[in-house]
Amino acid sequence: MTEHGHEQVVLVADAASGLRAVIAIHSTALGPALGGIRFWRYACDEDALRDALALSEAMTWKAALAGLDQGGGKAVVLVADPDAPHPADLLAALGRAVDELGGRYLAAEDVGATTADMDAIAAVTPWVTGVHEAAGGSGDPSPVTAWGVLHSMRAALRALDGPEAMLAGRRVAIQGAGKVGGHLADLLVDAGARVVVADSHGGRAARVAARVGGDHVGVDAILEQDCDLLAPCALGGVLDADTVPRLACRAVCGAANNQLAGRGVDELLARRGILHVPDFVAGAGGIINLAEEFHGYSRPRALARAAGIEQTTAAVLERSRVEGATPERVARALARERVAREGAGRRWRPGDPAGWTNGSPLRSLRPAGTVIGR
Ligand code: NAD
């Protein structure tokens, strides 16, 4: 926590429901910490803690670069099977833990979670985003995340091939054919690109490939696909000293959080001449979508704002070119600059304005105890 500047970490246990979770708040300097809840099969508590720390920090940089008045947080829940439905009593216990933070952490959907899970949590606390549209929420953020990645890819191609570069005719490899990867495949094919997908979950890649008229390969082969763009849309840590030498793409641009397995991997990519768009730049569409809920949700406005990721990507890549620093380094520096300038060492407390720059109170998303209709 000290090394990375985390403000608060809460370990949650509820014997009755069997809940074991970590809620990590990295920063509330720009506003309440927003970030998803990940349900995952962790080998041990320490792995879960490390994941929560790393993911919550990345959310701070993601929100800062997306221009949001939000901080960075994340919750991880230790489960045996992330794909199995999560019991109602476990979700209620998790909701109570979120509620106790009084709005310092705003929950949302992440890997292993569904919109219905957010609805169940909303029955216990107002501090949750991404509930169904019928309840005034923004629903599943993944279509907007995919939309943001698509725009980020456009900027990456222009950085590679000049101002006229287009997605049409390009080959894109997508690792992970889940919520984001599936929507991204649709958008890419609509833009005239060809896609190849892989997924560790039986049948998912084949289904997406059949739907969009693309190819599918095994999970071991996807990183070695000869392609223009590789889009990691599965889990983090996919780029390391073993995988980077095997890549056959010209650029990496995807939604998966924390794609770089450790320090220095961005330099390995640069040495191989592979353009890397930082995940917290390309994958900000989801958090942009969630933050729209605070202004009264509008999908067109969320999509328009997520399209702005194209300009952010272009600005990061241009500064990287000019300064000779990796895009990861440049993006982190820009995000840190904004947090230092506008956050000025503050910590958000219950009752504070939603964001320091607009001064309006944090709108309670819905009264606690609201029963969300399906
Ligand atoms: P998801 O669970 O719907 O999809 C992930 C897919 O990856 C699953 O189908 C899973 O089977 C597959 N997978 C896991 N390991 C794999 C491997 N080694 N090789 C191939 N496939 C593998 O999750 P999602 O919502 O699509 O999110 C994908 C990634 O994007 C995550 O890292 C998430 O944190 C990040 N992200 C998601 C959003 C969002 O809006 N959903 C927003 C920002 C970032």
XYZ file of C-alpha atoms in Angstrom, residues 49-371:
323
model
C -4.999 -8.943 -2.190
C -2.257 -8.353 -4.747
C -4.796 -8.398 -7.577
C -7.060 -5.916 -5.782
C -4.120 -3.579 -5.134
C -2.902 -3.662 -8.738
C -6.370 -3.383 -10.285
C -7.472 -0.508 -8.041
C -4.342 1.487 -8.875
C -4.943 0.999 -12.596
C -8.481 2.348 -12.108
C -7.061 5.603 -10.712
C -4.991 6.162 -13.846
C -7.847 5.043 -16.076
C -10.341 7.506 -14.542
C -7.791 10.310 -14.505
C -6.915 9.957 -18.190
C -10.583 9.599 -19.154
C -11.154 13.029 -17.613
C -13.533 11.720 -14.936
C -13.979 13.089 -11.431
C -13.502 9.619 -9.994
C -10.845 7.811 -8.052
C -9.686 4.223 -8.424
C -10.980 1.213 -6.526
C -11.643 -2.465 -7.038
C -13.227 -5.348 -5.191
C -12.247 -8.982 -5.622
C -14.293 -11.888 -4.293
C -12.726 -15.309 -3.734
C -14.997 -17.942 -5.272
C -14.581 -21.558 -6.345
C -16.230 -21.068 -9.756
C -16.477 -17.524 -11.176
C -18.982 -18.655 -13.820
C -21.436 -20.170 -11.322
C -24.310 -17.896 -10.176
C -23.423 -15.998 -7.006
C -25.760 -16.740 -4.066
C -28.107 -13.951 -2.939
C -26.825 -13.964 0.661
C -23.219 -13.584 -0.522
C -24.147 -10.615 -2.756
C -26.099 -9.026 0.117
C -23.115 -9.380 2.458
C -20.867 -7.838 -0.193
C -23.372 -4.993 -0.662
C -23.319 -4.287 3.081
C -19.520 -4.075 3.021
C -19.702 -1.599 0.116
C -22.394 0.363 1.968
C -20.230 0.748 5.069
C -17.730 2.740 2.986
C -20.394 5.452 2.547
C -19.734 6.099 -1.143
C -15.930 6.092 -0.998
C -16.069 2.986 -3.202
C -18.638 2.770 -6.002
C -19.055 -0.814 -7.158
C -19.537 -2.033 -10.722
C -19.366 -5.169 -12.833
C -16.097 -6.917 -13.707
C -14.983 -10.413 -14.683
C -17.325 -13.043 -13.262
C -20.058 -10.514 -12.442
C -23.364 -9.812 -14.151
C -25.815 -6.924 -14.312
C -28.175 -9.052 -12.204
C -25.451 -9.219 -9.510
C -25.342 -5.402 -9.510
C -29.137 -5.331 -9.125
C -28.875 -7.622 -6.094
C -26.182 -5.418 -4.531
C -28.318 -2.332 -5.234
C -30.985 -3.777 -2.971
C -28.538 -3.250 -0.096
C -26.584 -0.119 -1.026
C -26.973 2.891 -3.320
C -23.231 2.821 -4.016
C -23.325 0.560 -7.032
C -23.365 1.332 -10.762
C -24.201 -0.755 -13.791
C -27.614 -1.953 -12.641
C -30.220 -2.671 -15.331
C -31.364 0.249 -17.504
C -34.936 -0.278 -16.276
C -33.768 0.752 -12.810
C -32.053 3.907 -14.065
C -28.672 2.229 -14.397
C -26.400 1.919 -17.383
C -26.554 -1.877 -17.660
C -23.679 -3.903 -19.025
C -20.727 -1.559 -19.761
C -18.963 -3.945 -22.127
C -20.477 -2.643 -25.422
C -19.161 0.838 -24.565
C -15.790 -0.611 -23.536
C -15.550 -2.344 -26.915
C -16.525 0.913 -28.652
C -13.686 2.698 -26.860
C -11.174 -0.019 -27.823
C -12.261 0.262 -31.454
C -11.552 4.009 -31.401
C -8.246 3.464 -29.664
C -7.310 1.006 -32.430
C -8.027 3.666 -35.068
C -5.532 6.006 -33.384
C -2.961 3.185 -33.101
C -3.256 2.410 -36.809
C -2.796 6.074 -37.696
C 0.319 6.191 -35.519
C 1.647 3.171 -37.420
C 0.585 3.947 -40.979
C -0.267 7.630 -41.221
C -3.407 9.757 -41.160
C -5.322 7.803 -43.822
C -5.000 4.413 -42.071
C -8.295 2.523 -41.682
C -9.452 -0.651 -39.981
C -10.887 -2.057 -43.221
C -8.854 -5.015 -44.451
C -6.815 -5.331 -41.239
C -6.473 -8.600 -39.350
C -7.153 -8.407 -35.609
C -6.534 -11.197 -33.085
C -8.821 -11.091 -30.034
C -7.794 -12.993 -26.917
C -10.979 -13.650 -24.934
C -14.371 -13.856 -26.636
C -16.341 -12.786 -23.564
C -18.439 -9.676 -23.080
C -15.921 -7.125 -24.408
C -14.171 -9.428 -26.899
C -17.484 -10.516 -28.406
C -18.738 -6.956 -28.914
C -15.344 -5.893 -30.250
C -15.454 -8.684 -32.860
C -18.844 -7.367 -34.065
C -17.598 -3.775 -34.280
C -14.380 -4.725 -36.081
C -16.167 -6.795 -38.700
C -18.648 -3.935 -39.214
C -15.606 -1.691 -39.844
C -14.355 -4.114 -42.519
C -11.634 -5.844 -40.472
C -11.050 -9.611 -40.278
C -10.936 -11.197 -36.863
C -9.496 -14.306 -35.274
C -10.585 -15.137 -31.721
C -9.633 -17.534 -28.939
C -11.234 -18.296 -25.591
C -10.437 -20.756 -22.826
C -14.144 -21.353 -22.221
C -15.333 -24.249 -24.369
C -17.229 -23.219 -27.488
C -17.227 -19.439 -26.836
C -14.613 -18.574 -29.498
C -16.270 -20.820 -32.085
C -19.655 -19.192 -31.448
C -18.300 -15.637 -31.814
C -16.264 -16.585 -34.904
C -19.325 -18.167 -36.534
C -21.452 -15.087 -35.736
C -19.040 -12.586 -37.295
C -17.654 -14.785 -40.057
C -14.157 -14.891 -38.541
C -11.657 -17.575 -37.527
C -10.997 -19.135 -34.159
C -7.820 -20.742 -32.845
C -6.686 -22.368 -29.603
C -5.676 -20.222 -26.634
C -2.008 -21.070 -27.135
C -2.037 -19.911 -30.759
C -3.779 -16.549 -30.463
C -0.722 -14.574 -29.321
C 1.292 -15.845 -32.291
C -1.224 -14.826 -34.937
C 0.237 -12.840 -37.790
C -1.926 -9.721 -37.533
C -2.021 -5.938 -37.430
C -3.524 -5.685 -33.968
C -3.677 -7.970 -30.969
C -6.530 -7.200 -28.565
C -6.092 -8.797 -25.128
C -9.654 -9.031 -23.770
C -9.239 -11.881 -21.276
C -7.310 -11.512 -18.025
C -4.277 -9.456 -17.066
C -0.579 -10.374 -17.019
C -0.644 -11.744 -20.568
C 2.430 -9.838 -21.760
C 5.727 -10.967 -20.228
C 9.269 -12.007 -21.113
C 7.969 -15.339 -22.502
C 5.057 -14.087 -24.567
C 6.434 -10.818 -26.009
C 9.093 -12.590 -28.164
C 6.320 -14.794 -29.629
C 4.011 -11.973 -30.702
C 3.469 -11.538 -34.444
C 1.358 -8.370 -34.307
C 2.266 -4.755 -35.091
C 0.354 -3.262 -32.169
C -1.351 -4.344 -28.955
C -4.597 -2.603 -28.054
C -7.226 -4.244 -25.866
C -9.426 -3.922 -22.804
C -7.924 -6.473 -20.394
C -6.714 -4.687 -17.276
C -3.031 -4.847 -16.322
C -1.825 -6.647 -19.449
C 1.846 -6.062 -18.652
C 2.980 -8.769 -16.237
C 5.603 -6.544 -14.634
C 7.915 -3.609 -14.930
C 9.994 -3.423 -18.102
C 7.590 -5.356 -20.333
C 6.665 -2.098 -22.078
C 10.376 -1.719 -22.955
C 10.459 -5.272 -24.356
C 7.540 -4.406 -26.618
C 9.192 -1.178 -27.712
C 12.428 -3.027 -28.521
C 10.481 -5.400 -30.744
C 8.899 -2.409 -32.511
C 5.409 -3.340 -31.295
C 3.218 -0.352 -30.528
C 1.491 -0.810 -27.188
C -1.588 1.160 -26.196
C -1.809 1.119 -22.379
C -4.864 -0.858 -21.260
C -6.012 1.906 -18.956
C -6.252 4.178 -22.004
C -7.885 1.757 -24.479
C -10.231 0.133 -21.944
C -11.705 3.267 -20.347
C -15.076 3.013 -22.135
C -16.588 0.949 -19.330
C -15.770 3.412 -16.586
C -16.840 6.323 -18.785
C -20.178 4.553 -19.240
C -20.595 4.005 -15.503
C -19.693 7.590 -14.627
C -22.483 8.764 -16.941
C -24.946 7.411 -14.366
C -24.097 10.315 -12.082
C -25.510 12.763 -14.659
C -28.624 10.761 -15.562
C -27.626 7.981 -17.903
C -27.652 8.460 -21.680
C -26.182 5.746 -23.920
C -25.549 8.140 -26.881
C -23.624 10.498 -24.573
C -21.632 7.577 -23.134
C -20.721 6.369 -26.634
C -19.751 9.882 -27.729
C -17.541 10.304 -24.683
C -15.961 6.868 -25.128
C -15.151 7.775 -28.745
C -12.901 10.466 -27.237
C -10.506 7.658 -26.295
C -9.303 7.994 -29.896
C -7.931 11.487 -29.158
C -6.478 10.407 -25.810
C -4.709 7.470 -27.478
C -3.403 9.707 -30.253
C -2.086 12.227 -27.712
C -0.325 9.522 -25.663
C 1.244 7.912 -28.743
C 2.386 11.254 -30.142
C 4.015 12.300 -26.865
C 5.616 8.846 -26.692
C 7.069 9.332 -30.174
C 8.347 12.829 -29.433
C 9.834 11.975 -26.028
C 11.104 8.506 -26.917
C 9.373 7.080 -23.827
C 7.018 4.097 -23.928
C 3.268 4.849 -24.180
C 2.808 3.160 -20.776
C 5.279 5.545 -19.161
C 3.779 8.587 -20.881
C 0.190 7.642 -19.982
C 1.070 7.053 -16.331
C 2.870 10.383 -16.174
C -0.115 12.226 -17.678
C -2.513 10.523 -15.257
C -0.290 11.266 -12.255
C -0.009 14.892 -13.355
C -3.803 15.267 -13.358
C -4.238 13.557 -9.973
C -1.529 15.772 -8.444
C -2.855 18.954 -10.063
C -6.597 18.533 -9.501
C -6.644 16.131 -6.552
C -3.980 17.982 -4.602
C -3.587 15.262 -1.976
C -7.286 15.165 -1.051
C -9.246 12.143 0.173
C -12.950 11.892 -0.545
C -15.181 11.503 2.509
C -18.894 10.746 2.707
C -20.791 14.013 2.207
C -18.125 15.584 -0.012
C -19.066 16.824 -3.514
C -19.142 14.237 -6.307
C -16.080 15.793 -7.886
C -13.909 18.728 -6.932
C -14.246 20.353 -10.314
C -18.058 20.503 -10.543
C -18.898 20.879 -6.858
C -22.257 19.093 -7.109
C -23.126 16.565 -4.391
C -22.656 12.897 -5.175
C -26.105 11.899 -6.308
C -27.252 8.858 -4.438
C -27.870 6.578 -7.369
C -31.028 5.177 -5.857
C -32.376 4.853 -2.333
C -30.859 1.967 -0.398
C -33.264 -0.927 -0.232
C -34.700 -0.297 -3.702
C -35.877 -3.579 -5.113
